Short mmCIF file of C-alpha atoms and ligand atoms in Angstrom, two decimals:
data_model
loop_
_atom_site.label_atom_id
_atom_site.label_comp_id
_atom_site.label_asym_id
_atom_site.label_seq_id
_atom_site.Cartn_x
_atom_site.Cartn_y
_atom_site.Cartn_z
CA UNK L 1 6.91 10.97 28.60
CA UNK L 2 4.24 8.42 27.19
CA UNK L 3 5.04 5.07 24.99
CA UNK L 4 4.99 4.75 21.27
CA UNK L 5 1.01 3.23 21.99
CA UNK L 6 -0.04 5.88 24.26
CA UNK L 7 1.06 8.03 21.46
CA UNK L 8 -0.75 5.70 18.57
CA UNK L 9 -3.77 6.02 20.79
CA UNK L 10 -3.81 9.49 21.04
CA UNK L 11 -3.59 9.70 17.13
CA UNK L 12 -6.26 7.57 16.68
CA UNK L 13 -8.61 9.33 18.53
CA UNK L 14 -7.73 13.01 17.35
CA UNK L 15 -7.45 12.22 13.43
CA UNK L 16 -10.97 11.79 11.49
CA UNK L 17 -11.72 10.34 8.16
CA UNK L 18 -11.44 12.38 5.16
CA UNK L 19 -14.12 13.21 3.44
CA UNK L 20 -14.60 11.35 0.30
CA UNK L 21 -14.82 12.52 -4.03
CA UNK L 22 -15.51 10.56 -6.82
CA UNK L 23 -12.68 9.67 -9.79
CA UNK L 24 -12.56 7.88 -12.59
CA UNK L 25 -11.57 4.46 -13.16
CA UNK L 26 -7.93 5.13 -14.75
CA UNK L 27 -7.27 7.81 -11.90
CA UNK L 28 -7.82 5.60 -8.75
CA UNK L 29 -4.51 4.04 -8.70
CA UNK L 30 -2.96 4.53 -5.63
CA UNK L 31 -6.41 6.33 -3.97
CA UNK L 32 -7.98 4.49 -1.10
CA UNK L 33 -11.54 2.81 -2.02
CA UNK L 34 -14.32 4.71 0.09
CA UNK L 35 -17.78 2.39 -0.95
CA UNK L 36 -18.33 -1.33 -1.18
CA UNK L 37 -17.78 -2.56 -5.26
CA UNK L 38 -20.45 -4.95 -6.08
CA UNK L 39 -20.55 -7.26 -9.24
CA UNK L 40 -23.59 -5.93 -11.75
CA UNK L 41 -22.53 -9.03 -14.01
CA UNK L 42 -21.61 -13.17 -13.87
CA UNK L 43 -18.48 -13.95 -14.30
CA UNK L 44 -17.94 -15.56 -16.46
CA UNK L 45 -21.57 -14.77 -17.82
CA UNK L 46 -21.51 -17.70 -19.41
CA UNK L 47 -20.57 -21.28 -19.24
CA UNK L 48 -17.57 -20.93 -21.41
CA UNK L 49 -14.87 -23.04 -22.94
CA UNK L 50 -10.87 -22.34 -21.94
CA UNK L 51 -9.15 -24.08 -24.56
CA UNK L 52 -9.44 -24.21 -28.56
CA UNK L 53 -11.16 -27.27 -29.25
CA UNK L 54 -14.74 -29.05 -29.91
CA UNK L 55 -17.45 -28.49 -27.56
CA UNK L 56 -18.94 -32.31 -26.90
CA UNK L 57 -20.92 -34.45 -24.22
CA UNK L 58 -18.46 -36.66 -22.54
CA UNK L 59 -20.21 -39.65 -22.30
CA UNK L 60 -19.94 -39.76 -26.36
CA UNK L 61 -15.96 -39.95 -26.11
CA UNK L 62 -15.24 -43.47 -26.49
CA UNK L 63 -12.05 -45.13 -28.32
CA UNK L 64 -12.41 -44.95 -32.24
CA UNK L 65 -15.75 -42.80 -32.06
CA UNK L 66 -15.98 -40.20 -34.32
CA UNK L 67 -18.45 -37.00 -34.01
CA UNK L 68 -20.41 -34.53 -36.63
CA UNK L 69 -19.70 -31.04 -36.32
CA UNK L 70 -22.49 -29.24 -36.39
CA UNK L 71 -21.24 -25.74 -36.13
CA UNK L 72 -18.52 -23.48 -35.40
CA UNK L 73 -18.96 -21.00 -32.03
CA UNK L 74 -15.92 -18.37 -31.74
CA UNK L 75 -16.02 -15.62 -28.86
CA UNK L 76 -19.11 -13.20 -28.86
CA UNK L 77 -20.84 -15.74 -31.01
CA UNK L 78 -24.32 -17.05 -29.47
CA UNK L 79 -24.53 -20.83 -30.34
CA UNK L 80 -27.48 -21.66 -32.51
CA UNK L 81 -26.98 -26.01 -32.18
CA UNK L 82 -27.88 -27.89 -29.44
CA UNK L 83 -25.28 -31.26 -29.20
CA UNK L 84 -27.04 -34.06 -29.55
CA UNK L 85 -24.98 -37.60 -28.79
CA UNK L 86 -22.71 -38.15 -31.85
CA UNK L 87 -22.36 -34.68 -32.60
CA UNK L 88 -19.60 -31.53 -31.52
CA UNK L 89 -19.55 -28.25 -32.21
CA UNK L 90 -16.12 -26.45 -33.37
CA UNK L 91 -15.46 -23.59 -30.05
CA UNK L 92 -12.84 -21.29 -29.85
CA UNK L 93 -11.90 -19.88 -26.16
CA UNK L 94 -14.37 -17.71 -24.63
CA UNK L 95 -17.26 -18.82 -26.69
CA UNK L 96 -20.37 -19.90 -24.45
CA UNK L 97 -20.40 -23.46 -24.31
CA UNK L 98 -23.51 -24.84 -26.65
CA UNK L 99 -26.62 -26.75 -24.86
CA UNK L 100 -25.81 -30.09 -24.29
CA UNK L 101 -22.62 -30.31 -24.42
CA UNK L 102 -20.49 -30.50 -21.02
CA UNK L 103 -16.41 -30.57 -22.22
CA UNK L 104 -14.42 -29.72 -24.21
CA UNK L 105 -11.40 -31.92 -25.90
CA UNK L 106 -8.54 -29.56 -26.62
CA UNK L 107 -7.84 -28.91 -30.65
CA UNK L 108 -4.46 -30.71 -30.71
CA UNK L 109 -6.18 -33.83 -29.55
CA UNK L 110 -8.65 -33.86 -32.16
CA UNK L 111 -8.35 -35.02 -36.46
CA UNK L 112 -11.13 -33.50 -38.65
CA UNK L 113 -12.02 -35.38 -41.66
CA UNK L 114 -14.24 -34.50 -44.50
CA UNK L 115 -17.09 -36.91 -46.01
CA UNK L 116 -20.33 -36.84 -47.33
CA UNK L 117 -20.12 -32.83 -47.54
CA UNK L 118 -19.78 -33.00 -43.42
CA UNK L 119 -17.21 -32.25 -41.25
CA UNK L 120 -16.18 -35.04 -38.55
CA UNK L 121 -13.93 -35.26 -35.31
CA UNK L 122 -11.80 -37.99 -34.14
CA UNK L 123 -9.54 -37.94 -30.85
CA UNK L 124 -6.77 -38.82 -29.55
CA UNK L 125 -7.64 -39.66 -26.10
CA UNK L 126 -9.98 -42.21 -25.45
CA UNK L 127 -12.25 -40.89 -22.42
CA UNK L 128 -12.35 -37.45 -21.14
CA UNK L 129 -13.78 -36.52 -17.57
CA UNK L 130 -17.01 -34.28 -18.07
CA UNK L 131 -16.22 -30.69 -17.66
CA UNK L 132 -12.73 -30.49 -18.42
CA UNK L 133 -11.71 -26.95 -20.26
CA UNK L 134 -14.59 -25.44 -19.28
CA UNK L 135 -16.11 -22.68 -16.72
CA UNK L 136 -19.15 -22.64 -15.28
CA UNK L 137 -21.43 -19.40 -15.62
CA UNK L 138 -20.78 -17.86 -12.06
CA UNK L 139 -17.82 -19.18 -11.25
CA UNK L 140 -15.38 -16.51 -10.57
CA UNK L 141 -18.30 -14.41 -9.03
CA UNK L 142 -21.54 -14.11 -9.20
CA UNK L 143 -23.99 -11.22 -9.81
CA UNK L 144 -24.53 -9.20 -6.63
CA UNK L 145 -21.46 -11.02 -5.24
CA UNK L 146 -19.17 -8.08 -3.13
CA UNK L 147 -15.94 -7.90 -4.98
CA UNK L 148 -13.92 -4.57 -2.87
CA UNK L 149 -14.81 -3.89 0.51
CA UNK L 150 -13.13 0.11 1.58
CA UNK L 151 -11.22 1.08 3.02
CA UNK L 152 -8.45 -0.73 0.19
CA UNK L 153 -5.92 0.56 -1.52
CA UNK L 154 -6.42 0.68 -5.04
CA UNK L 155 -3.57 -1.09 -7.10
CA UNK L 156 -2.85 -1.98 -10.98
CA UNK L 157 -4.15 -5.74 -10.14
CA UNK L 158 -7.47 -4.30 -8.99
CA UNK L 159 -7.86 -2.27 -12.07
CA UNK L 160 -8.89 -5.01 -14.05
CA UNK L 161 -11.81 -6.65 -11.85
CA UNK L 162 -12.91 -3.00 -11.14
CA UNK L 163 -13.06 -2.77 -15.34
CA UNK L 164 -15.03 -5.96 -15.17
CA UNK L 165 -17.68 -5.21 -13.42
CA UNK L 166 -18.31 -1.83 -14.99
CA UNK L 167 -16.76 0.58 -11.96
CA UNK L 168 -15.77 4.02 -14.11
CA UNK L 169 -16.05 6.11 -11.61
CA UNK L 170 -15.32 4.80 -8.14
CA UNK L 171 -15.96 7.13 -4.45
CA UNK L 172 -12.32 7.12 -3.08
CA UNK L 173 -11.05 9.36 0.07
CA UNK L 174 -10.09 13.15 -0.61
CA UNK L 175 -6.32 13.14 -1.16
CA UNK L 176 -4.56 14.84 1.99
CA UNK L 177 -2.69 17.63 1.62
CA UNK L 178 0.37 18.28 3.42
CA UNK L 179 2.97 21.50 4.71
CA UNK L 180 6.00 20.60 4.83
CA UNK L 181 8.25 23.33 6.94
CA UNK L 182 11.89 22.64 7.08
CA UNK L 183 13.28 25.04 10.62
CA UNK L 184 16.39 26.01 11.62
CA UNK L 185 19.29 28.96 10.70
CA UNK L 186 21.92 26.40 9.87
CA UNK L 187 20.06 25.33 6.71
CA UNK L 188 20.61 26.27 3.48
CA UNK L 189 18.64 24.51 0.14
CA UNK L 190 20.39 21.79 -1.51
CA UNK L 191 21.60 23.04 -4.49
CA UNK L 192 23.68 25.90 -2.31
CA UNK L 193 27.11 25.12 -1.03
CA UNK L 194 26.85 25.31 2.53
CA UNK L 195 28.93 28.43 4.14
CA UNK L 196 30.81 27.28 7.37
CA UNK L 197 28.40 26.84 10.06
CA UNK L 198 25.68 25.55 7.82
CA UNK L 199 24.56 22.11 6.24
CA UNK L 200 22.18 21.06 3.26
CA UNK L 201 18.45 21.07 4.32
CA UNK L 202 18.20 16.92 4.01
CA UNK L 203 15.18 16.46 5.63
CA UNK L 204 12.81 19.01 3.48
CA UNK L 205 12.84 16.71 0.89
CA UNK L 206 13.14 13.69 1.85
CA UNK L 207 9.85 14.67 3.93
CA UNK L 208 7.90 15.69 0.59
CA UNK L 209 8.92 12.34 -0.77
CA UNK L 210 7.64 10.49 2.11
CA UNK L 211 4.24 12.08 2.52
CA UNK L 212 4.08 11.80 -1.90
CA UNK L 213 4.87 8.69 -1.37
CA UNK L 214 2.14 7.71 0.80
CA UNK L 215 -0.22 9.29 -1.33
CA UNK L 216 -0.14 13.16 0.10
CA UNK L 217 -0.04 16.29 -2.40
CA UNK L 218 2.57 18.32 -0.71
CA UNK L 219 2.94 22.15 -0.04
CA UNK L 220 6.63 22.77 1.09
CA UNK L 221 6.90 26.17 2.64
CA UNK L 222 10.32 26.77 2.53
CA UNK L 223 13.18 26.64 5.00
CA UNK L 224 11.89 28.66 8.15
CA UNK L 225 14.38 30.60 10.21
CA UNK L 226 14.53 30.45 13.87
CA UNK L 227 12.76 33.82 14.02
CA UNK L 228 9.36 33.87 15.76
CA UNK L 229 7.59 36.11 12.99
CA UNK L 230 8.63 35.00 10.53
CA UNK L 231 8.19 31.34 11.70
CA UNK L 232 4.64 31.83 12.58
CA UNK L 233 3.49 33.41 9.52
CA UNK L 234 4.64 30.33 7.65
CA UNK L 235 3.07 27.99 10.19
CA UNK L 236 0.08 29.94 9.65
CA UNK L 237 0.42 29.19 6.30
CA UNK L 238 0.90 25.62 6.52
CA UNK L 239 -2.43 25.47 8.63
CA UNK L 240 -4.29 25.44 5.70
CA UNK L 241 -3.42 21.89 4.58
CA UNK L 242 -4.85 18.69 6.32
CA UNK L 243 -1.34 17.69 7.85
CA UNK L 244 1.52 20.52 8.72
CA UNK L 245 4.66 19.09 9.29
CA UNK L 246 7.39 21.00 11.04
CA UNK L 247 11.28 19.85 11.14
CA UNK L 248 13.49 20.71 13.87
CA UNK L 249 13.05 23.02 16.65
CA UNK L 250 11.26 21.28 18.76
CA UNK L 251 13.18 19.81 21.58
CA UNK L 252 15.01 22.49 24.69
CA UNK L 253 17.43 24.11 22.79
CA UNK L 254 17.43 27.86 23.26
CA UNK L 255 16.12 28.66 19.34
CA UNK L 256 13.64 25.29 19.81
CA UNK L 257 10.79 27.17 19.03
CA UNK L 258 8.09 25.56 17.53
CA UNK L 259 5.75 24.18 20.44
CA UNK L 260 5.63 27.81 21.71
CA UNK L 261 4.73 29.30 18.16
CA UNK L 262 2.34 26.03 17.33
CA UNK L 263 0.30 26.82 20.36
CA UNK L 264 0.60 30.73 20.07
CA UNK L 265 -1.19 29.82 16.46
CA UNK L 266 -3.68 27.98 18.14
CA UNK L 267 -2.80 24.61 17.69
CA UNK L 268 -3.67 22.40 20.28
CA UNK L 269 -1.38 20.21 22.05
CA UNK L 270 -1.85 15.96 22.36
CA UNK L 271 1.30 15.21 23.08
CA UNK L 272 4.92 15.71 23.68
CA UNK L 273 7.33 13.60 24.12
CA UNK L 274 7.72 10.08 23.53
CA UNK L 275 9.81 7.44 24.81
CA UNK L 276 11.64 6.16 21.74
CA UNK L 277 14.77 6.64 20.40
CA UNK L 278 15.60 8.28 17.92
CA UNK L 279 12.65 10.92 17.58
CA UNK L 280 11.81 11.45 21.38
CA UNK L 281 10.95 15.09 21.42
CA UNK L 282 7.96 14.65 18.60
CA UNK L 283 4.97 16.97 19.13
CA UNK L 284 1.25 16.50 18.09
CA UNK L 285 -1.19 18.77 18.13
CA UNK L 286 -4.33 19.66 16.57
CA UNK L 287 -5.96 22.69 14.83
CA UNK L 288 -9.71 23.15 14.05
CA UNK L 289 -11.11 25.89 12.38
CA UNK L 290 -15.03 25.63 12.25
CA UNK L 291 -15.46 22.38 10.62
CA UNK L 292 -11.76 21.69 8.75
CA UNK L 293 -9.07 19.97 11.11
CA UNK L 294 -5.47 20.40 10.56
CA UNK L 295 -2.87 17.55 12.16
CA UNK L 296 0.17 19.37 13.30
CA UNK L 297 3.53 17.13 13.72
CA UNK L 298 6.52 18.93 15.03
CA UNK L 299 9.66 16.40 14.19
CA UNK L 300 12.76 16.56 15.35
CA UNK L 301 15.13 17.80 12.88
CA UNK L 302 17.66 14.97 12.33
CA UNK L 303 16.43 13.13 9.01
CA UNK L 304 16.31 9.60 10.69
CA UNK L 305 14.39 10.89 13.57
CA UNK L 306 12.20 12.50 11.33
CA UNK L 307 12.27 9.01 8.82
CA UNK L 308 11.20 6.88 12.20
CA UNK L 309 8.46 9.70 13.46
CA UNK L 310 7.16 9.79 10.10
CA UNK L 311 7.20 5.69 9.67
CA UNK L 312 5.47 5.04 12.92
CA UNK L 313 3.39 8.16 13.84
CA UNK L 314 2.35 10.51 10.47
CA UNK L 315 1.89 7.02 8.50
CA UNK L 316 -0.77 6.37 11.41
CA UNK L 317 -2.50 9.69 10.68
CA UNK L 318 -2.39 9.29 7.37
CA UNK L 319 -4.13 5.62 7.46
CA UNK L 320 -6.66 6.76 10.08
CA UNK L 321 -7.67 9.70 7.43
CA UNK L 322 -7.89 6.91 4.91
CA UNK L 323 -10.57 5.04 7.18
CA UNK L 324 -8.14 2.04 8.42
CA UNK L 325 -7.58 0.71 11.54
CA UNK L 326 -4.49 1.70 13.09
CA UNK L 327 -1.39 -0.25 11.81
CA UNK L 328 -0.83 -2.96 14.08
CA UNK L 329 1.05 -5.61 12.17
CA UNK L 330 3.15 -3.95 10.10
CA UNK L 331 5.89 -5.64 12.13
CA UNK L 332 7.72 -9.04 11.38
CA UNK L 333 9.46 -11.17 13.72
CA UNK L 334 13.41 -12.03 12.37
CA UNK L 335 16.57 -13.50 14.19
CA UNK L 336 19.29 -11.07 14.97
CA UNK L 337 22.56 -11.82 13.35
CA UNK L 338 25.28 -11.22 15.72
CA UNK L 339 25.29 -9.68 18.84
CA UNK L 340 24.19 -6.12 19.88
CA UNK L 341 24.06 -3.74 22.88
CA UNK L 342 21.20 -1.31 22.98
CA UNK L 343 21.40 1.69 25.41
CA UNK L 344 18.14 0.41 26.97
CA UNK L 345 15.55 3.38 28.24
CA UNK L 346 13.61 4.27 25.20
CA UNK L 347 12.72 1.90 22.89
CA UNK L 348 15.29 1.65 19.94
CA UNK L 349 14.47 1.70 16.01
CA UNK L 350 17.88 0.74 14.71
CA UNK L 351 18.45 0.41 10.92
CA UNK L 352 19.19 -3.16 9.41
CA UNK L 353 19.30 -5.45 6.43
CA UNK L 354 18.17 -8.28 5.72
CA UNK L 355 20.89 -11.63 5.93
CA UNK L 356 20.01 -14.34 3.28
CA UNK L 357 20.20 -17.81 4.97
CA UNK L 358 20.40 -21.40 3.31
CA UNK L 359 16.86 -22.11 5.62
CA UNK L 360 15.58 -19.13 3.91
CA UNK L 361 14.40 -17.49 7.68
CA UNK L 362 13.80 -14.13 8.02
CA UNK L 363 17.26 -12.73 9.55
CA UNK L 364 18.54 -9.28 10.19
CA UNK L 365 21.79 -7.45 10.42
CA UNK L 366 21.68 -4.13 12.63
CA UNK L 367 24.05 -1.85 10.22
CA UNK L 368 26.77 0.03 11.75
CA UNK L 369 25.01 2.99 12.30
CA UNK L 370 26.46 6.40 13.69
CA UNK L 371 23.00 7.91 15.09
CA UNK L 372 19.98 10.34 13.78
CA UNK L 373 22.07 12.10 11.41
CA UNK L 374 23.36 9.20 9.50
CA UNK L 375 21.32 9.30 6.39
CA UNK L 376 24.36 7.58 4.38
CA UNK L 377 23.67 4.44 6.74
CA UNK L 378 20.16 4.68 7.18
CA UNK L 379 19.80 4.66 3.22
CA UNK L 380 21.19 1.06 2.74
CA UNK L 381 19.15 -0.30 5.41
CA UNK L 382 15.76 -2.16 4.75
CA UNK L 383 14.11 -2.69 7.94
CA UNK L 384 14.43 -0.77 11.48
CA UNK L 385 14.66 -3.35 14.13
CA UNK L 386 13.10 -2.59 17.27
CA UNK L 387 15.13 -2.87 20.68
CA UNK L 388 12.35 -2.62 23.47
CA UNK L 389 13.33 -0.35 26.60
CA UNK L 390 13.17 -3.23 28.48
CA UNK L 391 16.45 -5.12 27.68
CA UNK L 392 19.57 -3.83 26.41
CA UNK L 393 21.87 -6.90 25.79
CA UNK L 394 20.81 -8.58 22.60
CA UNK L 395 22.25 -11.75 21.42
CA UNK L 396 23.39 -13.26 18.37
CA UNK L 397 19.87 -15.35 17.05
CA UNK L 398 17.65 -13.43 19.52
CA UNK L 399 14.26 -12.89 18.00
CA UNK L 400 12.96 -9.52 17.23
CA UNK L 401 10.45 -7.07 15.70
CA UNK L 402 11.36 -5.54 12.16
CA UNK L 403 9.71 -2.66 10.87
CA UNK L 404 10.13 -3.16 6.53
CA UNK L 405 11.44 0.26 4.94
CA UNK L 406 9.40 0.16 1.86
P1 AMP H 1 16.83 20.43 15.93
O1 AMP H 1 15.73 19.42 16.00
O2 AMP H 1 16.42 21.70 15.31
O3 AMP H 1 17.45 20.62 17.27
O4 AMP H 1 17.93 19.80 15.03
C1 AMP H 1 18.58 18.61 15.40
C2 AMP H 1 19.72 18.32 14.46
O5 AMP H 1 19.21 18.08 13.17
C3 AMP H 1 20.71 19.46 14.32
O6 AMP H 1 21.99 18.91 14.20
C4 AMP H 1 20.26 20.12 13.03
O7 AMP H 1 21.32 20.81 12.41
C5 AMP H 1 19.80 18.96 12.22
N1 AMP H 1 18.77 19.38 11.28
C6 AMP H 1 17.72 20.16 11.58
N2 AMP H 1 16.96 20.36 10.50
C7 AMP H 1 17.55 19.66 9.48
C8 AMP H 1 17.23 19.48 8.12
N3 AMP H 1 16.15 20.05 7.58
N4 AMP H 1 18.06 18.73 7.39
C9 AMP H 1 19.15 18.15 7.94
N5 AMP H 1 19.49 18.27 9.22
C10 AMP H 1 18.70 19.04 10.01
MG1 MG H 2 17.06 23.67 15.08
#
């Protein structure tokens, strides 16, 4: 049986990048940047005031001086005065600071009066340091300046800068698609009430929400019987999808069929068999077809073997298809709170939550947790903590790895 990184390594060397389509700027959410996004513009393109207020030189600000305004500049305005000393311009926010003047002294600072058919300014402060409420043309980035490097994925936040320097249609990675094959005869769908003998098919959906979550378009086949046909013509089926993932069957069990149909399909075998627990007998393999490559997982059937197979092993396919590295510090380092007693062997993924502490460290509570086919558990828990094979006895304030849930 190999490790979890003999298995990570395998993955990373059988899974290629996806090739890569354009979309436009309100439909990249969520879609992982393929091409390097370069600034066409300044920003700000301008030197710019920040605040409401009169555009002046600061030198001129001196107690009881009072300055002519010679115009009014709002935004998208080009100013058509240059400030001389003893004069100001009226700027609203935005507005491109005129030449000449360096700062700007905030509106509810300032007094205008009226005489001689002009328009003075008098202030309330009596010095003002040169360049306050301003920005300086470049500032934020400049032209040329590399603003997204890929591989990144796209979020609401980077919608904005994307907007601003003109992206509308952005080269993003093909969105995978993904089978999603649900085995075994005790299974019925969950809006039947199981007959005795059988139980709800949990882990079919919770699968398709997993891989839609992480950005898959799903194709779930169906529950497939333990029947080699049958089960092969939906495997055949799934092939045609970038990722095929198979539920249950796939450990010694006398109807445990699927790495003898998988391979009968033509699926080539990585690996099988890894040493973690839960989710030991997972099976990789892959499938080529002239130039299109399908990743095969076989997972055990039990949801939260399938939940930890899918966190550490199909996520890892999935970001290698996306063009990133392997995951390698997705993991956070907490104190245990309380004692525990692994089983020791395989390395452990237990589920936890997080303890809120007056020093505000990171702590964790392993739950009370029944084993693979505790979903009830395993759905109030935020993290997985990881017990390594190496040690069994863990003690209360013991520090170790967390994998986050969400
Ligand atoms: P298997 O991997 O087929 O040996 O199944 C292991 C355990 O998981 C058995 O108790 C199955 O009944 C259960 N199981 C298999 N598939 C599912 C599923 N889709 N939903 C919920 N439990 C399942
Ligand atoms: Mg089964």
């Amino acid at each position: 049986m190999i490790s979890i990184e003999q298995a990570l390594d395998l993955i990373s060397s059988a899974v290629s990048e996806l090739p890569t389509e354009g979309v436009s700027l309100a439909n990249s959410v969520g879609r992982v940047l393929a091409e390097t996004i370069t600034a066409d513009v300044d920003s700000p393109p301008h030197d710019k005031s920040v605040m409401d207020g009169f555009a002046v030189r600061a030198a001129d600000i001196t107690p009881g001086c009072q300055l002519r305004i010679v115009e009014t500049i709002t935004a998208g305005d080009l100013p058509q005065q240059t400030i001389y000393p003893g004069t100001a311009a009226r700027i609203m926010t935005g507005a491109p600071l005129p030449t000449g003047a360096d700062t700007v002294v905030m509106v509810e600072k300032t007094r205008v009066e009226h005489s001689d058919g002009s328009e003075h300014v008098t202030f309330e402060i009596d010095q003002i340091a040169a360049g306050q409420h301003t920005m300086q043309v470049g500032a934020s980035f400049a032209k040329g300046t590399t603003i997204f490097e890929p591989p990144r994925l796209i979020g609401p936040l980077d919608i904005g800068l994307l907007a601003e320097v003109g992206k509308t249609w952005i080269e993003v990675r093909r969105r995978p698609t993904c089978g999603i094959l649900p085995t075994g005869n005790e299974l019925v769908e969950p809006h039947r009430v199981p007959a005795a003998g059988q139980i709800r098919n949990s882990n079919g959906p919770m699968l398709v929400a997993l891989l839609q979550a992480a950005g898959a378009k799903t194709d779930y086949l169906g529950i497939g019987l333990d029947e080699p046909k049958r089960l092969s013509e939906l495997i055949e089926t799934g092939l045609s999808n970038d990722l095929l993932l198979l539920s249950g069957g796939v450990s010694e069990g006398l109807l445990d069929l699927a790495p003898k149909l998988l391979t009968q399909s033509g699926v080539r075998n990585v690996f099988h068999g890894v040493a973690i627990k839960p989710g030991k007998p997972i099976w990789f393999g892959v499938y080529e077809e002239r130039d299109k490559k399908t990743y095969v997982f076989a997972l055990p059937g039990n949801p939260v073997s399938s939940l930890v197979a899918v966190r550490l092993f199909v996520n890892a396919a999935l970001r290698k298809m996306h063009g990133f590295a392997l995951e390698e510090s997705a993991m956070l380092p907490a104190r245990l709170a309380g004692d525990h007693q692994s089983r020791g062997g395989r390395t452990t993924y237990w589920p936890g939550e997080w303890v809120s502490t007056p020093s505000c460290e990171r702590v964790v509570q392993p739950l009370a947790w029944l084993g693979s086919s505790d979903l009830r558990t395993l759905a109030s828990a935020k993290v997985l903590i990881i017990f390594p094979s190496e040690k069994s006895r863990y003690s209360n304030s013991d520090v170790v790895q967390v994998l986050p849930l969400d």
